[in-house]
């Protein structure tokens, strides 16, 4: 059962003269691709927008491009996972609206590894080669993991890298039944594709559930006040995001997964049709 929240109050026809052409940046992780495409399709189908998609594979490049104004909007985890990028560029950006909530992240190991808690890692450090495989060095999740390593006194090195390289390392380790420790977040295609488990955090050093936000280049809200409200009207709860990423796991493309989800939820589309008519 879909549970999309529609928040259309305050939208008027005053913005009818707004431009309908927008450049939307989309970070290429399924938990960001799916809700981004839901908003894109809503704006195009019901409100006549012409949206050009620019794909990104790294937070740093995406945030820098948005700050330069080369794209207009971008959805991202912001209040922790990508906090360092937000801090670096926020004077040239705007937080437009919350688009989803419930992101969790932490240290993971293969399900066949017989430990369940972060405080057990040191007992098996040699099997992990004393390494936790990381992602982009500027990600907030990397900063959190460094704090966790210090807080638990782990005799481990956090290895800088990229999300793609980390995923490849996990895939290789699982195929060989090797021990590997890395960091992940959910919802994510990786947590569905890989047989892994999150380690418990008895000291509660990791961050609580996080939110996703639409971010805009500086001045976007002033230029596109109605567009901003339309975007704020589409909130994708975690369970719906997980459902769409599940379709991708079954073999659908992100576009096909979103189209399937939209087709299965016609009532939601009927509500979206009226956004902006007041």
mmCIF file of C-alpha atoms in Angstrom:
data_model
loop_
_atom_site.group_PDB
_atom_site.id
_atom_site.type_symbol
_atom_site.label_atom_id
_atom_site.label_comp_id
_atom_site.label_asym_id
_atom_site.label_seq_id
_atom_site.Cartn_x
_atom_site.Cartn_y
_atom_site.Cartn_z
ATOM 1 C CA UNK A 1 0.000 0.000 0.000
ATOM 2 C CA UNK A 2 1.580 3.228 -1.067
ATOM 3 C CA UNK A 3 1.684 6.051 1.420
ATOM 4 C CA UNK A 4 2.651 9.207 -0.429
ATOM 5 C CA UNK A 5 1.912 12.430 1.384
ATOM 6 C CA UNK A 6 0.570 15.281 -0.674
ATOM 7 C CA UNK A 7 1.228 18.773 0.629
ATOM 8 C CA UNK A 8 -0.237 21.117 -1.938
ATOM 9 C CA UNK A 9 -1.377 23.998 0.259
ATOM 10 C CA UNK A 10 -0.264 27.420 -0.783
ATOM 11 C CA UNK A 11 0.169 26.603 -4.470
ATOM 12 C CA UNK A 12 -1.498 29.159 -6.713
ATOM 13 C CA UNK A 13 -1.617 30.097 -10.338
ATOM 14 C CA UNK A 14 0.591 33.088 -9.571
ATOM 15 C CA UNK A 15 3.542 31.136 -10.845
ATOM 16 C CA UNK A 16 1.934 30.374 -14.197
ATOM 17 C CA UNK A 17 4.567 32.506 -15.913
ATOM 18 C CA UNK A 18 7.417 30.459 -14.484
ATOM 19 C CA UNK A 19 9.691 28.733 -16.953
ATOM 20 C CA UNK A 20 8.916 25.054 -17.386
ATOM 21 C CA UNK A 21 12.407 23.923 -18.364
ATOM 22 C CA UNK A 22 14.557 22.548 -15.539
ATOM 23 C CA UNK A 23 17.857 20.672 -15.320
ATOM 24 C CA UNK A 24 17.562 17.939 -12.684
ATOM 25 C CA UNK A 25 20.669 16.267 -11.317
ATOM 26 C CA UNK A 26 20.204 12.645 -10.267
ATOM 27 C CA UNK A 27 22.794 10.748 -8.237
ATOM 28 C CA UNK A 28 22.902 7.231 -9.637
ATOM 29 C CA UNK A 29 22.006 5.204 -6.576
ATOM 30 C CA UNK A 30 18.606 3.575 -6.673
ATOM 31 C CA UNK A 31 17.384 5.063 -3.406
ATOM 32 C CA UNK A 32 17.927 8.498 -4.998
ATOM 33 C CA UNK A 33 17.063 7.625 -8.595
ATOM 34 C CA UNK A 34 13.579 6.292 -7.800
ATOM 35 C CA UNK A 35 12.143 9.241 -5.834
ATOM 36 C CA UNK A 36 13.867 11.659 -8.221
ATOM 37 C CA UNK A 37 12.155 10.003 -11.189
ATOM 38 C CA UNK A 38 8.807 9.976 -9.364
ATOM 39 C CA UNK A 39 9.035 13.752 -9.004
ATOM 40 C CA UNK A 40 10.279 14.187 -12.584
ATOM 41 C CA UNK A 41 7.418 12.161 -14.051
ATOM 42 C CA UNK A 42 4.870 13.995 -11.902
ATOM 43 C CA UNK A 43 6.109 17.389 -13.058
ATOM 44 C CA UNK A 44 6.200 16.343 -16.711
ATOM 45 C CA UNK A 45 2.917 14.421 -16.875
ATOM 46 C CA UNK A 46 0.693 16.667 -14.799
ATOM 47 C CA UNK A 47 2.332 20.081 -14.972
ATOM 48 C CA UNK A 48 3.905 20.336 -18.405
ATOM 49 C CA UNK A 49 7.567 20.565 -17.442
ATOM 50 C CA UNK A 50 10.444 19.750 -19.766
ATOM 51 C CA UNK A 51 13.092 18.251 -17.491
ATOM 52 C CA UNK A 52 16.623 17.466 -18.599
ATOM 53 C CA UNK A 53 18.369 14.846 -16.458
ATOM 54 C CA UNK A 54 22.067 15.080 -15.654
ATOM 55 C CA UNK A 55 23.478 11.901 -14.111
ATOM 56 C CA UNK A 56 26.081 11.949 -11.328
ATOM 57 C CA UNK A 57 28.074 9.131 -9.794
ATOM 58 C CA UNK A 58 29.843 11.054 -7.019
ATOM 59 C CA UNK A 59 28.492 13.443 -4.383
ATOM 60 C CA UNK A 60 31.398 15.857 -4.734
ATOM 61 C CA UNK A 61 30.914 16.414 -8.453
ATOM 62 C CA UNK A 62 27.136 16.633 -8.057
ATOM 63 C CA UNK A 63 27.281 19.258 -5.305
ATOM 64 C CA UNK A 64 29.937 21.286 -7.130
ATOM 65 C CA UNK A 65 27.865 21.281 -10.325
ATOM 66 C CA UNK A 66 24.737 22.370 -8.449
ATOM 67 C CA UNK A 67 26.661 25.132 -6.672
ATOM 68 C CA UNK A 68 27.908 26.432 -10.047
ATOM 69 C CA UNK A 69 24.325 26.545 -11.301
ATOM 70 C CA UNK A 70 24.944 24.044 -14.094
ATOM 71 C CA UNK A 71 21.956 22.062 -12.811
ATOM 72 C CA UNK A 72 18.918 23.530 -11.056
ATOM 73 C CA UNK A 73 17.955 20.844 -8.548
ATOM 74 C CA UNK A 74 19.372 17.700 -6.970
ATOM 75 C CA UNK A 75 18.047 15.180 -4.458
ATOM 76 C CA UNK A 76 20.521 14.032 -1.838
ATOM 77 C CA UNK A 77 20.892 12.657 1.625
ATOM 78 C CA UNK A 78 22.036 15.843 3.286
ATOM 79 C CA UNK A 79 21.705 16.065 7.032
ATOM 80 C CA UNK A 80 24.472 13.563 7.649
ATOM 81 C CA UNK A 81 25.544 11.212 4.861
ATOM 82 C CA UNK A 82 26.510 14.096 2.558
ATOM 83 C CA UNK A 83 26.794 16.725 5.282
ATOM 84 C CA UNK A 84 30.404 17.583 4.465
ATOM 85 C CA UNK A 85 29.444 18.476 0.891
ATOM 86 C CA UNK A 86 26.498 20.542 2.099
ATOM 87 C CA UNK A 87 28.756 22.409 4.531
ATOM 88 C CA UNK A 88 31.257 23.119 1.762
ATOM 89 C CA UNK A 89 28.729 24.458 -0.747
ATOM 90 C CA UNK A 90 25.654 25.571 1.223
ATOM 91 C CA UNK A 91 26.228 29.298 0.660
ATOM 92 C CA UNK A 92 25.515 28.657 -3.009
ATOM 93 C CA UNK A 93 22.640 26.228 -2.446
ATOM 94 C CA UNK A 94 19.103 26.137 -1.070
ATOM 95 C CA UNK A 95 17.315 23.409 0.858
ATOM 96 C CA UNK A 96 13.985 23.156 -0.990
ATOM 97 C CA UNK A 97 12.002 20.368 0.694
ATOM 98 C CA UNK A 98 12.196 17.023 2.445
ATOM 99 C CA UNK A 99 11.510 14.290 -0.102
ATOM 100 C CA UNK A 100 11.824 11.114 2.008
ATOM 101 C CA UNK A 101 12.923 9.912 5.430
ATOM 102 C CA UNK A 102 14.334 6.777 7.007
ATOM 103 C CA UNK A 103 17.847 6.370 5.643
ATOM 104 C CA UNK A 104 20.022 4.241 7.921
ATOM 105 C CA UNK A 105 23.718 3.545 7.577
ATOM 106 C CA UNK A 106 26.526 1.705 9.332
ATOM 107 C CA UNK A 107 29.189 -1.003 9.179
ATOM 108 C CA UNK A 108 28.242 -4.235 7.423
ATOM 109 C CA UNK A 109 29.754 -7.700 7.039
ATOM 110 C CA UNK A 110 28.649 -10.768 5.038
ATOM 111 C CA UNK A 111 25.814 -12.683 6.680
ATOM 112 C CA UNK A 112 28.030 -15.773 6.965
ATOM 113 C CA UNK A 113 30.537 -13.938 9.193
ATOM 114 C CA UNK A 114 29.758 -15.089 12.789
ATOM 115 C CA UNK A 115 29.742 -11.708 14.502
ATOM 116 C CA UNK A 116 26.825 -9.360 15.095
ATOM 117 C CA UNK A 117 28.236 -6.274 16.815
ATOM 118 C CA UNK A 118 30.855 -3.607 16.146
ATOM 119 C CA UNK A 119 32.575 -4.396 19.432
ATOM 120 C CA UNK A 120 33.390 -7.892 18.131
ATOM 121 C CA UNK A 121 35.466 -6.660 15.186
ATOM 122 C CA UNK A 122 38.788 -6.475 17.034
ATOM 123 C CA UNK A 123 38.529 -10.144 17.987
ATOM 124 C CA UNK A 124 38.704 -11.038 14.291
ATOM 125 C CA UNK A 125 40.764 -8.164 12.916
ATOM 126 C CA UNK A 126 43.214 -10.408 11.069
ATOM 127 C CA UNK A 127 40.428 -12.056 9.093
ATOM 128 C CA UNK A 128 39.328 -8.590 7.962
ATOM 129 C CA UNK A 129 42.951 -7.586 7.206
ATOM 130 C CA UNK A 130 42.353 -4.804 9.748
ATOM 131 C CA UNK A 131 40.467 -2.811 7.103
ATOM 132 C CA UNK A 132 37.010 -1.350 6.704
ATOM 133 C CA UNK A 133 36.379 -0.624 3.032
ATOM 134 C CA UNK A 134 35.059 2.914 2.645
ATOM 135 C CA UNK A 135 33.526 5.122 -0.024
ATOM 136 C CA UNK A 136 34.153 8.709 -1.144
ATOM 137 C CA UNK A 137 36.409 10.349 1.485
ATOM 138 C CA UNK A 138 34.212 13.451 1.822
ATOM 139 C CA UNK A 139 31.027 11.549 2.651
ATOM 140 C CA UNK A 140 29.516 12.096 6.082
ATOM 141 C CA UNK A 141 29.280 8.334 6.475
ATOM 142 C CA UNK A 142 33.079 8.183 6.292
ATOM 143 C CA UNK A 143 33.359 10.772 9.053
ATOM 144 C CA UNK A 144 30.885 8.815 11.164
ATOM 145 C CA UNK A 145 32.858 5.609 10.639
ATOM 146 C CA UNK A 146 36.097 7.265 11.748
ATOM 147 C CA UNK A 147 34.326 8.332 14.939
ATOM 148 C CA UNK A 148 33.020 4.787 15.422
ATOM 149 C CA UNK A 149 36.516 3.341 14.943
ATOM 150 C CA UNK A 150 37.853 5.724 17.579
ATOM 151 C CA UNK A 151 34.922 5.231 19.942
ATOM 152 C CA UNK A 152 35.247 1.452 19.916
ATOM 153 C CA UNK A 153 39.041 1.486 19.853
ATOM 154 C CA UNK A 154 39.081 -0.576 16.663
ATOM 155 C CA UNK A 155 42.484 -1.570 15.336
ATOM 156 C CA UNK A 156 41.242 -1.007 11.786
ATOM 157 C CA UNK A 157 42.079 1.286 8.873
ATOM 158 C CA UNK A 158 39.199 2.987 7.037
ATOM 159 C CA UNK A 159 40.105 2.784 3.347
ATOM 160 C CA UNK A 160 39.093 5.729 1.126
ATOM 161 C CA UNK A 161 37.569 4.835 -2.220
ATOM 162 C CA UNK A 162 34.276 5.168 -4.065
ATOM 163 C CA UNK A 163 30.831 3.623 -3.784
ATOM 164 C CA UNK A 164 31.353 1.715 -7.035
ATOM 165 C CA UNK A 165 34.710 0.318 -5.897
ATOM 166 C CA UNK A 166 33.274 -0.669 -2.522
ATOM 167 C CA UNK A 167 30.384 -2.516 -4.165
ATOM 168 C CA UNK A 168 32.810 -4.357 -6.443
ATOM 169 C CA UNK A 169 34.906 -5.394 -3.438
ATOM 170 C CA UNK A 170 31.851 -6.743 -1.628
ATOM 171 C CA UNK A 171 30.689 -8.661 -4.695
ATOM 172 C CA UNK A 172 34.133 -10.235 -5.079
ATOM 173 C CA UNK A 173 34.421 -11.144 -1.387
ATOM 174 C CA UNK A 174 30.984 -12.755 -1.319
ATOM 175 C CA UNK A 175 31.775 -14.834 -4.389
ATOM 176 C CA UNK A 176 34.862 -16.203 -2.620
ATOM 177 C CA UNK A 177 33.212 -16.465 0.826
ATOM 178 C CA UNK A 178 35.852 -14.097 2.205
ATOM 179 C CA UNK A 179 35.545 -11.856 5.243
ATOM 180 C CA UNK A 180 35.048 -8.172 4.484
ATOM 181 C CA UNK A 181 33.879 -5.178 6.528
ATOM 182 C CA UNK A 182 32.530 -2.118 4.777
ATOM 183 C CA UNK A 183 29.959 0.654 5.142
ATOM 184 C CA UNK A 184 26.513 0.841 3.570
ATOM 185 C CA UNK A 185 23.152 2.509 3.870
ATOM 186 C CA UNK A 186 19.558 1.440 3.362
ATOM 187 C CA UNK A 187 17.480 1.752 1.241
ATOM 188 C CA UNK A 188 20.072 0.798 -1.346
ATOM 189 C CA UNK A 189 20.309 -1.683 -4.183
ATOM 190 C CA UNK A 190 23.383 -3.068 -2.422
ATOM 191 C CA UNK A 191 21.537 -4.154 0.713
ATOM 192 C CA UNK A 192 19.095 -6.049 -1.498
ATOM 193 C CA UNK A 193 21.646 -7.477 -3.922
ATOM 194 C CA UNK A 194 24.240 -8.549 -1.354
ATOM 195 C CA UNK A 195 23.823 -11.056 1.484
ATOM 196 C CA UNK A 196 25.117 -8.738 4.198
ATOM 197 C CA UNK A 197 24.070 -7.602 7.683
ATOM 198 C CA UNK A 198 24.486 -4.387 9.645
ATOM 199 C CA UNK A 199 26.507 -4.743 12.827
ATOM 200 C CA UNK A 200 24.827 -3.635 16.044
ATOM 201 C CA UNK A 201 26.063 -0.421 17.633
ATOM 202 C CA UNK A 202 25.776 -0.945 21.428
ATOM 203 C CA UNK A 203 27.408 2.427 22.152
ATOM 204 C CA UNK A 204 24.953 4.258 19.853
ATOM 205 C CA UNK A 205 27.736 6.170 18.118
ATOM 206 C CA UNK A 206 26.089 6.044 14.696
ATOM 207 C CA UNK A 207 23.535 8.583 13.537
ATOM 208 C CA UNK A 208 19.769 7.969 13.731
ATOM 209 C CA UNK A 209 17.555 7.680 10.646
ATOM 210 C CA UNK A 210 18.278 10.416 8.107
ATOM 211 C CA UNK A 211 16.240 12.383 5.549
ATOM 212 C CA UNK A 212 16.463 12.998 1.821
ATOM 213 C CA UNK A 213 16.104 16.553 0.525
ATOM 214 C CA UNK A 214 15.606 18.384 -2.717
ATOM 215 C CA UNK A 215 18.392 20.942 -2.996
ATOM 216 C CA UNK A 216 18.459 23.830 -5.437
ATOM 217 C CA UNK A 217 21.004 26.259 -6.791
ATOM 218 C CA UNK A 218 20.982 29.659 -5.107
ATOM 219 C CA UNK A 219 17.989 31.693 -6.242
ATOM 220 C CA UNK A 220 15.894 28.744 -7.407
ATOM 221 C CA UNK A 221 13.041 29.332 -4.933
ATOM 222 C CA UNK A 222 12.702 32.956 -5.996
ATOM 223 C CA UNK A 223 12.659 32.071 -9.690
ATOM 224 C CA UNK A 224 10.439 28.996 -9.304
ATOM 225 C CA UNK A 225 8.165 29.462 -6.249
ATOM 226 C CA UNK A 226 5.330 27.318 -7.615
ATOM 227 C CA UNK A 227 7.718 24.664 -8.888
ATOM 228 C CA UNK A 228 9.216 24.458 -5.428
ATOM 229 C CA UNK A 229 5.774 23.875 -3.926
ATOM 230 C CA UNK A 230 4.950 21.197 -6.485
ATOM 231 C CA UNK A 231 8.190 19.408 -5.607
ATOM 232 C CA UNK A 232 7.385 19.686 -1.905
ATOM 233 C CA UNK A 233 4.042 18.037 -2.638
ATOM 234 C CA UNK A 234 5.666 14.718 -3.494
ATOM 235 C CA UNK A 235 7.013 12.936 -0.410
ATOM 236 C CA UNK A 236 8.093 9.320 -0.949
ATOM 237 C CA UNK A 237 8.051 7.291 2.296
ATOM 238 C CA UNK A 238 10.764 4.746 2.851
ATOM 239 C CA UNK A 239 8.578 1.696 2.243
ATOM 240 C CA UNK A 240 7.655 2.949 -1.225
ATOM 241 C CA UNK A 241 11.278 3.659 -2.057
ATOM 242 C CA UNK A 242 12.206 0.152 -0.912
ATOM 243 C CA UNK A 243 9.417 -1.294 -3.058
ATOM 244 C CA UNK A 244 10.765 0.437 -6.169
ATOM 245 C CA UNK A 245 14.358 -0.574 -5.494
ATOM 246 C CA UNK A 246 13.018 -4.101 -5.042
ATOM 247 C CA UNK A 247 11.621 -4.007 -8.566
ATOM 248 C CA UNK A 248 15.080 -3.052 -9.789
ATOM 249 C CA UNK A 249 16.505 -6.059 -7.980
ATOM 250 C CA UNK A 250 14.002 -8.179 -9.928
ATOM 251 C CA UNK A 251 15.557 -6.939 -13.163
ATOM 252 C CA UNK A 252 13.661 -3.778 -14.082
ATOM 253 C CA UNK A 253 15.443 -0.575 -14.995
ATOM 254 C CA UNK A 254 14.872 2.394 -12.640
ATOM 255 C CA UNK A 255 12.499 3.940 -15.223
ATOM 256 C CA UNK A 256 10.541 0.688 -15.472
ATOM 257 C CA UNK A 257 10.463 0.280 -11.695
ATOM 258 C CA UNK A 258 9.035 3.757 -11.181
ATOM 259 C CA UNK A 259 6.508 3.293 -14.007
ATOM 260 C CA UNK A 260 5.368 0.005 -12.475
ATOM 261 C CA UNK A 261 4.974 1.587 -9.063
ATOM 262 C CA UNK A 262 3.026 4.527 -10.493
ATOM 263 C CA UNK A 263 0.755 2.175 -12.458
ATOM 264 C CA UNK A 264 0.030 0.210 -9.292
ATOM 265 C CA UNK A 265 -0.958 3.393 -7.443
ATOM 266 C CA UNK A 266 -3.417 5.321 -9.662
ATOM 267 C CA UNK A 267 -5.042 7.098 -6.712
ATOM 268 C CA UNK A 268 -1.766 8.825 -5.968
ATOM 269 C CA UNK A 269 -1.548 10.069 -9.539
ATOM 270 C CA UNK A 270 -5.089 11.433 -9.339
ATOM 271 C CA UNK A 271 -4.076 13.504 -6.318
ATOM 272 C CA UNK A 272 -0.977 14.796 -8.061
ATOM 273 C CA UNK A 273 -3.081 16.000 -11.005
ATOM 274 C CA UNK A 274 -4.676 18.667 -8.816
ATOM 275 C CA UNK A 275 -1.451 20.080 -7.384
ATOM 276 C CA UNK A 276 -1.155 23.690 -8.480
ATOM 277 C CA UNK A 277 -4.821 24.199 -9.336
ATOM 278 C CA UNK A 278 -5.767 26.184 -6.234
#
